[in-house]
CSV table of C-alpha atoms and ligand atoms in Angstrom, one decimal:
chain,number,residue,atom,x,y,z
M,21,MET,CA,-38.1,-3.7,22.9
M,22,THR,CA,-39.8,-7.1,19.3
M,23,GLY,CA,-36.8,-6.6,15.9
M,24,THR,CA,-39.0,-7.3,12.2
M,25,GLY,CA,-36.2,-6.9,10.9
M,26,GLY,CA,-36.0,-10.4,8.2
M,27,VAL,CA,-39.7,-9.8,6.7
M,28,ALA,CA,-39.5,-8.9,3.7
M,29,PRO,CA,-41.4,-5.5,2.7
M,30,VAL,CA,-43.6,-7.4,0.5
M,31,GLN,CA,-46.6,-5.4,0.5
M,32,HIS,CA,-49.4,-7.7,-2.2
M,33,CYS,CA,-49.5,-10.6,-1.0
M,34,THR,CA,-52.0,-13.4,-1.6
M,35,THR,CA,-50.7,-16.6,1.0
M,36,ALA,CA,-48.2,-15.9,4.3
M,37,ALA,CA,-45.8,-16.9,2.4
M,38,ASP,CA,-45.2,-14.1,-0.3
M,39,CYS,CA,-44.6,-11.7,2.8
M,40,GLY,CA,-41.4,-13.5,3.2
M,41,PRO,CA,-39.5,-16.0,6.0
M,42,PRO,CA,-40.6,-16.3,9.6
M,43,ASN,CA,-39.3,-14.8,10.8
M,44,ALA,CA,-39.1,-15.4,15.4
M,45,CYS,CA,-39.6,-12.4,16.7
M,46,GLY,CA,-43.0,-11.5,14.0
M,47,GLN,CA,-45.3,-14.1,12.4
M,48,ALA,CA,-45.8,-12.7,8.9
M,49,ILE,CA,-49.3,-13.0,7.8
M,50,CYS,CA,-51.7,-11.9,4.8
M,51,GLU,CA,-54.6,-10.2,5.0
M,52,GLN,CA,-56.4,-7.8,3.1
M,53,ASN,CA,-53.9,-9.7,0.3
M,54,GLN,CA,-51.6,-6.2,2.6
M,55,CYS,CA,-48.7,-8.3,4.4
M,56,GLN,CA,-48.6,-7.4,8.5
M,57,VAL,CA,-46.3,-8.2,11.0
M,58,LYS,CA,-47.9,-10.1,14.3
M,59,ALA,CA,-44.8,-8.9,17.2
M,60,VAL,CA,-44.4,-11.7,18.9
M,61,SER,CA,-45.3,-10.8,22.8
M,62,CYS,CA,-41.6,-11.7,25.1
M,63,ASP,CA,-43.7,-10.5,28.3
M,64,ASP,CA,-43.3,-13.8,30.6
M,65,THR,CA,-45.3,-11.8,33.2
M,66,ASP,CA,-42.0,-12.6,35.7
M,67,PRO,CA,-40.6,-9.2,36.9
M,68,CYS,CA,-37.4,-10.0,38.0
M,69,THR,CA,-36.3,-10.2,34.4
M,70,GLU,CA,-36.1,-8.4,31.6
M,71,ASP,CA,-37.6,-9.5,28.1
M,72,THR,CA,-35.9,-9.4,24.3
M,73,CYS,CA,-36.6,-10.5,21.1
M,74,GLU,CA,-33.6,-11.0,19.1
M,75,ASP,CA,-33.9,-11.6,15.1
M,76,THR,CA,-32.6,-15.5,15.5
M,77,LEU,CA,-33.6,-17.0,18.6
M,78,GLY,CA,-36.3,-15.4,19.4
M,79,CYS,CA,-37.6,-14.5,22.8
M,80,ARG,CA,-35.0,-13.9,25.9
M,81,HIS,CA,-35.7,-13.5,29.2
M,82,ARG,CA,-32.3,-11.9,31.1
M,83,PRO,CA,-32.0,-12.4,34.9
M,84,LEU,CA,-32.1,-9.2,36.7
M,85,ALA,CA,-31.3,-10.5,39.3
M,86,LEU,CA,-28.6,-13.1,40.2
M,87,ASP,CA,-26.3,-15.1,42.6
M,88,LEU,CA,-22.4,-14.2,41.4
M,89,ASP,CA,-21.6,-15.1,44.8
M,90,GLY,CA,-23.0,-18.3,45.0
M,91,ASP,CA,-24.3,-17.4,49.3
M,92,LYS,CA,-27.4,-18.6,47.8
M,93,HIS,CA,-28.8,-15.2,48.0
M,94,LYS,CA,-29.6,-13.6,44.6
M,95,SER,CA,-28.4,-9.3,44.3
M,96,PRO,CA,-31.6,-7.3,44.6
M,97,ARG,CA,-32.2,-6.1,40.9
M,98,PRO,CA,-31.3,-2.1,40.0
M,99,GLY,CA,-33.0,-0.4,41.1
M,100,PHE,CA,-34.7,-1.9,44.0
M,101,ALA,CA,-32.6,-2.7,47.9
M,102,PRO,CA,-31.9,-6.2,49.1
M,103,GLY,CA,-35.3,-7.9,50.2
M,104,ALA,CA,-37.4,-4.9,48.8
M,105,PRO,CA,-40.8,-5.6,47.6
M,106,GLY,CA,-40.6,-6.2,44.5
M,107,SER,CA,-36.7,-7.0,44.2
M,108,CYS,CA,-36.3,-10.7,43.5
M,109,GLY,CA,-33.4,-10.8,45.6
M,110,ASP,CA,-31.9,-10.1,49.6
M,111,ASP,CA,-28.3,-10.2,49.3
M,112,CYS,CA,-26.9,-6.9,49.8
M,113,ASP,CA,-23.3,-7.5,48.2
M,114,ASP,CA,-23.6,-10.3,46.0
M,115,THR,CA,-19.8,-10.0,44.6
M,116,ASN,CA,-18.9,-11.3,49.0
M,117,ALA,CA,-20.3,-14.5,49.4
M,118,ALA,CA,-19.2,-13.3,53.2
M,119,SER,CA,-22.1,-11.2,53.0
M,120,PHE,CA,-26.2,-11.8,53.1
M,121,PRO,CA,-28.6,-11.9,55.0
M,122,GLY,CA,-28.8,-14.0,59.1
M,123,ASN,CA,-24.8,-14.4,58.1
M,124,PRO,CA,-23.5,-13.6,62.1
M,125,GLU,CA,-21.1,-10.1,61.9
M,126,MET,CA,-18.0,-10.2,62.0
M,127,CYS,CA,-14.6,-8.0,62.5
M,128,ASP,CA,-13.2,-8.2,59.0
M,129,GLY,CA,-14.9,-4.8,56.8
M,130,ILE,CA,-17.6,-6.0,55.2
M,131,ASP,CA,-21.7,-6.0,56.6
M,132,ASN,CA,-22.1,-9.5,56.7
M,133,ASP,CA,-25.7,-9.6,58.0
M,134,CYS,CA,-26.9,-7.3,56.4
M,135,ASP,CA,-28.6,-5.1,58.0
M,136,GLY,CA,-26.2,-2.0,56.6
M,137,VAL,CA,-23.7,-1.4,58.9
M,138,VAL,CA,-20.3,-2.6,58.3
M,139,ASP,CA,-18.3,-4.0,61.6
M,140,ASN,CA,-21.3,-3.4,63.5
M,141,GLY,CA,-20.0,-1.8,67.3
M,142,PHE,CA,-16.0,-2.5,66.1
M,143,GLY,CA,-13.2,0.8,65.3
M,144,TYR,CA,-10.3,0.1,63.1
M,145,GLN,CA,-6.5,0.1,63.1
M,146,THR,CA,-3.0,0.4,60.6
M,147,SER,CA,-2.1,-2.8,59.8
M,148,SER,CA,1.1,-3.4,60.7
M,149,LEU,CA,2.5,-4.0,57.7
M,150,ALA,CA,4.4,-2.0,56.1
M,151,PRO,CA,4.3,-0.8,52.5
M,152,VAL,CA,5.4,-2.7,49.7
M,153,ARG,CA,5.6,-2.2,45.8
M,154,VAL,CA,3.4,-4.7,43.9
M,155,SER,CA,4.4,-2.5,39.8
M,156,ALA,CA,6.7,-4.8,38.3
M,157,LEU,CA,10.1,-4.0,38.7
M,158,ASP,CA,11.1,-4.1,35.2
M,159,SER,CA,8.8,-0.5,34.9
M,160,ALA,CA,11.0,2.3,35.0
M,161,ARG,CA,7.6,3.9,36.6
M,162,SER,CA,4.1,2.9,37.5
M,163,GLN,CA,1.0,5.2,37.1
M,164,ARG,CA,-2.7,4.3,38.3
M,165,ASP,CA,-4.2,7.0,36.5
M,166,GLU,CA,-7.8,5.8,36.3
M,167,GLY,CA,-6.6,2.7,37.2
M,168,GLY,CA,-9.4,1.0,40.0
M,169,LEU,CA,-9.1,-1.2,42.9
M,170,VAL,CA,-11.8,-4.3,44.2
M,171,ALA,CA,-12.2,-7.8,45.8
M,172,THR,CA,-12.1,-11.3,44.8
M,173,PRO,CA,-12.4,-14.3,47.1
M,174,ASP,CA,-8.8,-15.0,47.1
M,175,ALA,CA,-7.0,-11.4,45.9
M,176,PHE,CA,-6.9,-8.1,45.8
M,177,VAL,CA,-7.0,-7.1,42.0
M,178,PHE,CA,-5.4,-3.8,40.7
M,179,THR,CA,-4.3,-2.1,37.1
M,180,TYR,CA,-2.3,0.4,36.7
M,181,THR,CA,0.4,1.2,33.2
M,182,GLY,CA,4.4,1.2,33.5
M,183,LEU,CA,5.7,3.2,31.5
M,184,TYR,CA,9.2,1.4,29.7
M,185,ASP,CA,11.8,3.3,28.4
M,186,ASP,CA,12.2,2.5,25.3
M,187,PRO,CA,14.7,3.7,22.5
M,188,VAL,CA,12.3,4.1,19.2
M,189,THR,CA,9.1,5.0,20.9
M,190,GLN,CA,11.1,6.6,23.2
M,191,GLN,CA,8.3,5.5,25.9
M,192,ARG,CA,5.9,2.8,26.0
M,193,HIS,CA,3.0,2.6,28.1
M,194,GLU,CA,1.6,-1.1,28.8
M,195,SER,CA,-1.4,-1.5,31.1
M,196,ARG,CA,-1.8,-4.3,33.0
M,197,LEU,CA,-3.7,-6.4,35.7
M,198,LYS,CA,-2.9,-7.6,38.3
M,199,GLY,CA,-4.0,-9.8,41.7
M,200,ILE,CA,-2.1,-9.7,45.0
M,201,ASP,CA,-2.8,-12.1,48.1
M,202,ALA,CA,-2.9,-9.9,51.3
M,203,LYS,CA,1.1,-9.2,52.3
M,204,GLY,CA,1.1,-7.8,48.3
M,205,SER,CA,2.6,-10.9,46.9
M,206,ALA,CA,2.1,-11.1,43.4
M,207,LEU,CA,-0.7,-13.8,42.9
M,208,PHE,CA,-0.8,-12.7,38.9
M,209,GLU,CA,-0.3,-10.6,36.0
M,210,THR,CA,-1.7,-9.8,32.9
M,211,PRO,CA,-1.3,-7.4,29.8
M,212,VAL,CA,-5.0,-5.9,29.6
M,213,SER,CA,-4.9,-5.1,26.1
M,214,ASP,CA,-2.3,-6.7,24.0
M,215,VAL,CA,-2.7,-4.0,20.9
M,216,ASN,CA,0.7,-2.3,20.4
M,217,ALA,CA,-1.0,0.8,20.9
M,218,SER,CA,-1.0,4.0,23.8
M,219,THR,CA,-2.9,1.2,26.9
M,220,TYR,CA,-3.0,3.7,30.0
M,221,ALA,CA,-4.9,1.9,33.1
M,222,GLY,CA,-8.4,2.2,33.4
M,223,PRO,CA,-11.5,0.9,35.9
M,224,VAL,CA,-12.6,-2.8,37.0
M,225,ALA,CA,-14.7,-3.6,38.6
M,226,TRP,CA,-15.6,-7.2,40.1
M,227,SER,CA,-19.3,-9.1,39.6
M,228,GLY,CA,-18.5,-11.8,42.4
M,229,ARG,CA,-17.9,-13.9,38.6
M,230,ASP,CA,-15.9,-13.0,36.6
M,231,LEU,CA,-13.3,-9.1,36.5
M,232,ALA,CA,-14.3,-6.7,34.6
M,233,THR,CA,-12.7,-3.2,33.1
M,234,ALA,CA,-12.9,-0.4,30.7
M,235,TRP,CA,-9.7,1.8,28.9
M,236,SER,CA,-9.4,4.2,26.2
M,237,ASP,CA,-6.3,3.2,23.5
M,238,ALA,CA,-5.4,4.6,20.6
M,239,ARG,CA,-5.6,1.1,18.8
M,240,LEU,CA,-7.8,3.2,15.2
M,241,ASP,CA,-5.4,5.8,13.3
M,242,GLY,CA,-4.7,8.0,16.8
M,243,ASN,CA,-8.5,8.3,17.5
M,244,TYR,CA,-9.2,7.2,21.2
M,245,GLU,CA,-12.2,5.1,21.7
M,246,VAL,CA,-13.1,3.5,24.4
M,247,TYR,CA,-13.0,-0.2,25.1
M,248,ALA,CA,-13.4,-3.0,27.8
M,249,THR,CA,-12.6,-7.1,28.4
M,250,GLN,CA,-13.4,-9.5,30.8
M,251,PHE,CA,-11.4,-12.0,32.7
M,252,SER,CA,-11.5,-14.9,35.0
M,253,ALA,CA,-11.0,-14.0,39.1
M,254,ALA,CA,-7.4,-16.1,38.3
M,255,GLY,CA,-7.4,-13.0,36.0
M,256,ALA,CA,-7.2,-15.1,32.4
M,257,LEU,CA,-8.0,-13.0,29.2
M,258,LEU,CA,-12.0,-14.3,28.7
M,259,ARG,CA,-13.4,-13.3,25.0
M,260,PRO,CA,-10.9,-10.4,22.9
M,261,ALA,CA,-12.3,-5.8,24.1
M,262,ALA,CA,-15.3,-4.9,23.1
M,263,ARG,CA,-15.0,-1.3,21.2
M,264,VAL,CA,-17.1,0.8,23.3
M,265,THR,CA,-17.7,4.1,21.3
M,266,ASN,CA,-16.6,5.1,17.9
M,267,SER,CA,-16.7,9.2,17.9
M,268,GLU,CA,-15.1,11.1,14.9
M,269,ASN,CA,-12.7,11.8,18.1
M,270,PHE,CA,-10.9,11.2,20.8
M,271,SER,CA,-13.7,8.8,23.5
M,272,LEU,CA,-11.7,9.0,27.1
M,273,HIS,CA,-11.6,8.4,31.4
M,274,PRO,CA,-14.3,5.9,30.9
M,275,SER,CA,-15.6,4.8,35.0
M,276,LEU,CA,-16.7,1.8,35.2
M,277,LYS,CA,-19.2,-0.1,38.4
M,278,TRP,CA,-20.8,-3.2,38.4
M,279,ASN,CA,-24.1,-2.6,39.8
M,280,GLN,CA,-25.3,-6.6,41.0
M,281,SER,CA,-26.8,-6.7,38.1
M,282,GLU,CA,-25.3,-4.9,34.7
M,283,PHE,CA,-21.9,-2.8,34.2
M,284,LEU,CA,-22.5,0.1,33.8
M,285,ILE,CA,-19.2,2.4,32.1
M,286,ALA,CA,-19.6,6.5,31.9
M,287,PHE,CA,-16.9,8.4,29.5
M,288,ASP,CA,-16.7,11.7,27.5
M,289,ASP,CA,-16.9,11.9,24.4
M,290,ARG,CA,-15.6,14.8,22.1
M,291,GLY,CA,-16.7,15.7,17.8
M,292,SER,CA,-19.8,14.0,18.7
M,293,GLY,CA,-21.2,16.3,15.6
M,294,THR,CA,-23.3,17.9,17.9
M,295,GLY,CA,-20.8,22.0,18.1
M,296,PRO,CA,-17.2,22.8,18.0
M,297,MET,CA,-14.5,19.8,18.1
M,298,ASP,CA,-13.6,20.3,21.7
M,299,ARG,CA,-17.1,20.5,23.3
M,300,SER,CA,-16.9,17.3,25.1
M,301,GLN,CA,-20.0,15.4,26.4
M,302,ILE,CA,-20.8,12.1,28.7
M,303,PHE,CA,-22.0,9.6,28.1
M,304,GLY,CA,-23.3,6.1,29.7
M,305,GLN,CA,-23.2,2.2,28.4
M,306,ARG,CA,-24.9,-0.5,29.8
M,307,VAL,CA,-22.7,-4.1,30.0
M,308,ALA,CA,-24.4,-7.6,30.2
M,309,PRO,CA,-22.1,-10.4,32.7
M,310,ASP,CA,-21.5,-11.6,29.2
M,311,GLY,CA,-19.4,-8.3,28.5
M,312,SER,CA,-22.5,-7.8,26.1
M,313,LEU,CA,-23.5,-4.5,25.2
M,314,ILE,CA,-27.0,-3.4,26.3
M,315,GLY,CA,-29.0,-0.7,24.2
M,316,GLY,CA,-26.1,1.4,22.5
M,317,ASN,CA,-24.6,5.0,24.0
M,318,VAL,CA,-27.2,7.5,26.4
M,319,LEU,CA,-26.2,10.7,26.3
M,320,LEU,CA,-25.9,11.5,29.9
M,321,VAL,CA,-24.0,15.1,30.0
M,322,GLY,CA,-24.7,17.1,27.2
M,323,ASP,CA,-25.6,21.2,28.0
M,324,ASP,CA,-22.6,22.4,29.8
M,325,PRO,CA,-20.0,23.2,26.9
M,326,VAL,CA,-17.1,21.2,28.1
M,327,VAL,CA,-18.5,18.2,30.5
M,328,GLU,CA,-15.9,16.0,31.3
M,329,TYR,CA,-14.0,13.6,33.9
M,330,PRO,CA,-17.1,11.4,34.9
M,331,ALA,CA,-17.2,9.6,38.2
M,332,ILE,CA,-20.3,7.0,38.8
M,333,SER,CA,-21.6,5.4,42.2
M,334,ILE,CA,-24.5,3.0,42.4
M,335,GLY,CA,-27.4,3.9,44.7
M,336,GLN,CA,-29.4,1.4,46.2
M,337,HIS,CA,-32.4,3.2,44.0
M,338,ARG,CA,-30.4,5.6,41.4
M,339,VAL,CA,-26.4,5.9,39.9
M,340,GLY,CA,-25.4,9.1,40.7
M,341,LEU,CA,-22.5,10.8,38.0
M,342,VAL,CA,-19.6,13.4,39.0
M,343,TYR,CA,-18.4,15.2,36.8
M,344,THR,CA,-16.1,18.4,36.7
M,345,SER,CA,-17.6,21.1,33.5
M,346,ASP,CA,-14.5,24.3,32.5
M,347,VAL,CA,-15.6,27.8,33.3
M,348,ASN,CA,-13.8,30.0,32.1
M,349,ASN,CA,-9.7,27.2,32.4
M,350,ARG,CA,-11.1,26.8,35.7
M,351,SER,CA,-12.7,23.5,36.3
M,352,GLN,CA,-16.1,22.7,38.5
M,353,LEU,CA,-17.7,19.9,39.5
M,354,GLY,CA,-21.6,18.5,38.4
M,355,PHE,CA,-23.4,15.8,40.3
M,356,ARG,CA,-26.9,14.7,38.5
M,357,VAL,CA,-28.5,11.4,39.3
M,358,PHE,CA,-29.9,8.5,36.9
M,359,SER,CA,-32.3,6.1,36.6
M,360,PRO,CA,-30.4,2.2,36.9
M,361,SER,CA,-31.3,2.3,33.1
M,362,LEU,CA,-29.0,5.2,32.4
M,363,ALA,CA,-32.1,7.4,32.0
M,364,ALA,CA,-31.8,11.2,33.8
M,365,ALA,CA,-34.3,10.6,36.6
M,366,GLY,CA,-32.2,13.7,38.8
M,367,SER,CA,-32.7,17.8,39.1
M,368,LYS,CA,-29.9,19.3,37.9
M,369,PRO,CA,-28.2,21.2,41.4
M,370,LEU,CA,-25.8,24.1,40.6
M,371,PRO,CA,-22.2,23.3,40.4
M,372,PHE,CA,-20.3,23.3,43.0
M,373,ALA,CA,-16.4,23.3,44.2
M,374,LEU,CA,-14.6,25.8,42.1
M,375,ASP,CA,-10.3,24.5,40.9
M,376,VAL,CA,-11.6,20.9,41.5
M,377,GLN,CA,-8.2,18.8,41.0
M,378,SER,CA,-9.2,15.0,41.1
M,379,PHE,CA,-12.4,14.3,43.4
M,380,SER,CA,-14.1,11.0,43.9
M,381,VAL,CA,-17.5,9.8,45.1
M,382,GLU,CA,-19.2,7.4,46.9
M,383,PHE,CA,-23.1,6.2,48.0
M,384,VAL,CA,-23.3,5.5,52.2
M,385,GLY,CA,-27.0,4.7,53.5
M,386,ASP,CA,-28.5,6.9,51.6
M,387,ARG,CA,-26.9,9.4,49.7
M,388,PHE,CA,-24.0,10.1,47.5
M,389,VAL,CA,-20.8,11.4,49.2
M,390,VAL,CA,-18.7,13.8,47.1
M,391,LEU,CA,-14.8,14.0,47.8
M,392,TRP,CA,-12.3,16.4,46.3
M,393,ASP,CA,-9.5,18.5,46.3
M,394,THR,CA,-8.3,21.7,45.1
M,395,ASN,CA,-5.5,23.1,42.9
M,396,GLY,CA,-6.3,27.1,42.3
M,397,ASP,CA,-3.1,30.0,42.8
M,398,VAL,CA,-2.7,28.0,45.9
M,399,ARG,CA,-2.5,24.5,46.3
M,400,GLY,CA,-5.5,23.6,48.8
M,401,ASP,CA,-5.2,23.0,52.3
M,402,ALA,CA,-8.3,20.3,52.7
M,403,ILE,CA,-10.0,17.3,51.7
M,404,TRP,CA,-13.3,18.5,50.6
M,405,ALA,CA,-16.4,16.6,50.8
M,406,ALA,CA,-20.8,17.3,50.1
M,407,ALA,CA,-23.3,14.7,50.2
M,408,TYR,CA,-26.4,14.5,48.4
M,409,ASP,CA,-29.6,12.2,48.5
M,410,GLU,CA,-31.2,10.0,46.1
M,411,ASP,CA,-32.3,13.0,44.1
M,412,ALA,CA,-30.2,14.9,44.0
M,413,ASN,CA,-31.3,17.4,46.8
M,414,LEU,CA,-28.2,18.7,49.0
M,415,THR,CA,-27.9,17.1,52.0
M,416,ALA,CA,-25.2,18.0,53.6
M,417,ALA,CA,-22.7,21.4,51.6
M,418,PRO,CA,-20.0,21.5,50.6
M,419,ARG,CA,-16.8,21.5,54.0
M,420,PRO,CA,-13.4,20.8,54.4
M,421,ILE,CA,-13.6,17.9,56.1
M,422,THR,CA,-9.6,17.3,57.1
M,423,SER,CA,-7.5,20.2,58.6
M,424,GLY,CA,-4.0,21.1,60.4
M,425,ALA,CA,-2.0,20.5,56.6
M,426,HIS,CA,-1.1,23.0,54.8
M,427,MET,CA,-1.6,21.1,51.3
M,428,ALA,CA,-3.7,18.0,50.6
M,429,ARG,CA,-3.9,16.2,47.8
M,430,SER,CA,-6.0,12.9,47.0
M,431,GLN,CA,-8.7,11.0,48.5
M,432,ALA,CA,-10.9,7.4,48.1
M,433,ALA,CA,-13.5,7.0,50.7
M,434,LEU,CA,-15.0,4.0,51.1
M,435,SER,CA,-19.2,3.1,52.8
M,436,LEU,CA,-19.1,0.9,56.6
M,437,GLY,CA,-23.0,1.2,55.9
M,438,ASP,CA,-23.7,4.2,58.6
M,439,ARG,CA,-20.3,5.9,58.1
M,440,LEU,CA,-17.8,6.8,56.4
M,441,LEU,CA,-14.2,5.4,55.5
M,442,VAL,CA,-11.7,8.6,53.6
M,443,VAL,CA,-8.5,7.8,53.0
M,444,TRP,CA,-6.0,10.9,51.8
M,445,ALA,CA,-2.5,12.5,50.9
M,446,ASP,CA,-0.9,15.2,53.3
M,447,ASP,CA,1.2,17.7,54.8
M,448,ALA,CA,0.3,17.8,57.9
M,449,ARG,CA,3.7,15.3,60.0
M,450,GLY,CA,6.0,15.6,57.3
M,451,PRO,CA,8.1,19.2,55.8
M,452,LEU,CA,5.6,20.9,53.5
M,453,GLY,CA,5.2,19.6,50.5
M,454,SER,CA,5.9,16.1,51.6
M,455,TYR,CA,1.9,13.4,51.2
M,456,GLU,CA,1.9,10.8,53.2
M,457,LEU,CA,-1.6,8.7,53.8
M,458,TYR,CA,-3.5,9.5,56.8
M,459,TRP,CA,-7.1,7.5,57.1
M,460,GLN,CA,-10.3,9.4,59.1
M,461,ILE,CA,-13.8,8.4,60.0
M,462,LEU,CA,-16.9,10.5,58.5
M,463,ASP,CA,-20.6,10.3,59.9
M,464,LEU,CA,-23.2,11.1,57.0
M,465,ASN,CA,-23.3,14.1,57.4
M,466,LEU,CA,-19.6,13.9,56.9
M,467,ASN,CA,-19.1,15.6,61.4
M,468,VAL,CA,-15.7,13.6,62.2
M,469,LEU,CA,-16.2,10.7,64.3
M,470,VAL,CA,-13.0,9.0,63.9
M,471,PRO,CA,-9.6,11.6,63.9
M,472,ARG,CA,-6.8,10.9,61.3
M,473,GLN,CA,-4.4,7.9,62.0
M,474,THR,CA,-1.2,7.5,59.8
M,475,LEU,CA,-1.6,5.1,57.1
M,476,THR,CA,1.7,6.1,55.5
M,477,MET,CA,4.9,7.6,56.9
M,478,GLY,CA,8.2,8.5,54.9
M,479,SER,CA,6.8,7.0,51.3
M,480,ASN,CA,9.0,9.7,50.0
M,481,GLY,CA,5.7,11.1,49.4
M,482,ALA,CA,3.1,8.8,48.3
M,483,LEU,CA,-0.4,10.2,46.4
M,484,ASN,CA,-3.3,8.5,44.7
M,485,PRO,CA,-5.2,6.1,47.1
M,486,ALA,CA,-8.0,3.8,45.9
M,487,LEU,CA,-9.4,1.8,49.0
M,488,VAL,CA,-11.4,-2.0,48.7
M,489,VAL,CA,-12.5,-4.3,51.3
M,490,GLY,CA,-10.6,-8.0,50.1
M,491,PRO,CA,-9.4,-10.9,51.8
M,492,GLY,CA,-7.2,-11.7,55.0
M,493,ARG,CA,-10.3,-9.8,56.2
M,494,LYS,CA,-7.8,-7.1,54.8
M,495,ILE,CA,-9.2,-3.1,53.8
M,496,GLY,CA,-6.2,-3.1,51.2
M,497,VAL,CA,-5.2,0.4,49.7
M,498,THR,CA,-2.9,1.0,47.4
M,499,PHE,CA,-0.6,4.0,45.6
M,500,GLU,CA,1.6,6.1,43.6
M,501,GLY,CA,4.4,6.7,46.2
M,502,TRP,CA,8.2,8.1,45.2
M,503,ALA,CA,9.8,5.4,48.1
M,504,SER,CA,12.0,3.2,45.7
M,505,GLY,CA,13.6,7.1,44.1
M,506,SER,CA,11.3,6.5,41.2
M,507,GLN,CA,7.2,6.5,41.0
M,508,GLN,CA,5.9,3.3,41.7
M,509,VAL,CA,2.5,1.8,42.8
M,510,TYR,CA,2.5,0.3,46.8
M,511,PHE,CA,0.1,-1.8,48.9
M,512,THR,CA,-0.7,-1.3,52.8
M,513,SER,CA,-3.5,-2.3,54.6
M,514,LEU,CA,-6.7,-1.2,57.2
M,515,GLU,CA,-7.5,-3.3,59.8
M,516,CYS,CA,-10.8,-4.0,61.6
M,517,ALA,CA,-10.1,-4.3,65.1
M,518,PRO,CA,-12.2,-4.5,68.4
M,519,ALA,CA,-13.7,-0.9,70.0
M,520,ARG,CA,-11.0,0.6,73.0
L,10,CA,CA1,-25.3,-13.9,46.6
L,11,CA,CA1,-23.4,-12.4,48.8
L,12,CA,CA1,-24.5,-4.9,60.1
L,13,CA,CA1,-18.3,-7.2,58.7
């Protein structure tokens, strides 16, 4: 990309000076009395950098392979397997310094030796620590919403929405970023936005150096737009929020991931001028590690009437996107794949799974696993899953992956490299409709390897889990529970254990 702005559009000239001031990206010359711009070539012939030109600064060479976790191993550049030819780096997880080639494997939830398998030969067990409430004690109610859960070297970090009764506005929402240790004790808690607008918790990502979150709020005349900002590992706000969207109508439901080189955001957008105001399309945005936007919004899904709720997952070569389509007022899933720069890369598979309520997508091994629950005329009795390869071909047809319950609702999954840890809520071991959390382990073809294990009991309702590997060798789980009498956010955990 070469900028030519700043060069005055003088047509006739006798010397180069007539053609305007110098520009770092294009040298103005006078040729046959006509101004011409000779673009500066910024190609540094290094495949490990992205070359661009800025009018005032000249050539910029942004490194695509970074070592943000400081373990002396760089990440592969987006779209490449770690250590593959041309990848520029061999760190299989540049957000975690306990993971790099040559490191011995330990029982800790991490692929320490980068052989693609987490905790080779080990098993897992539910932690002996009881769930603890981690949402603020003064909130009337707290929700996970679309809030996420990530881990830094020292903390589990999550976003959530605190709801407060307010005599004037009746109810106030505050989105917060909170860090806790492996026992659930608070390390920091920071408001995500200081703007006096309805703010709901959005996803959070960890780059190995900084935390990022994206959300939508209505600070502009009640019009929801998507914003993003970053925090240090200790929860200090690093910079003001960047506005990601600029649409006539609402922009909502951001999904945010770190791809070892950039943050990727997907969101849905209404009223882009291409159809009725209730038409919704899905867009993406690349964000550099320093929070600056790379290029503009990219249309990802625009050919279905109403598509919403994007969820992205970072594969080895591709980005997977799951979303809902409205089909005669019934919610149906769609799945597509994109290149790391968000160019469409996969065929559009047929939509699947009618009456979807909540869903998630996790890349494991060499495929994307999509999980969901249903709520049609009746609440579904199982969590379902299907798997797609990185070319969007179906590798495991939709099937129920849990059984034994009357009602099943909400799920989350964590890649163990060659197997998948699933946490979900159902009423299999309690009274009808009494949701508790359970976990099990699947192989890559969605067969059950380790059957149902209890994660919570006596929660008075437990829903909407999120999970991540974090400090203290714990696989942390945040969820919404009602043990204190109102909806609040809780933390519990699993851990690696010698296989029995
Ligand atoms: Ca590294
Ligand atoms: Ca690493
Ligand atoms: Ca391993
Ligand atoms: Ca390990």
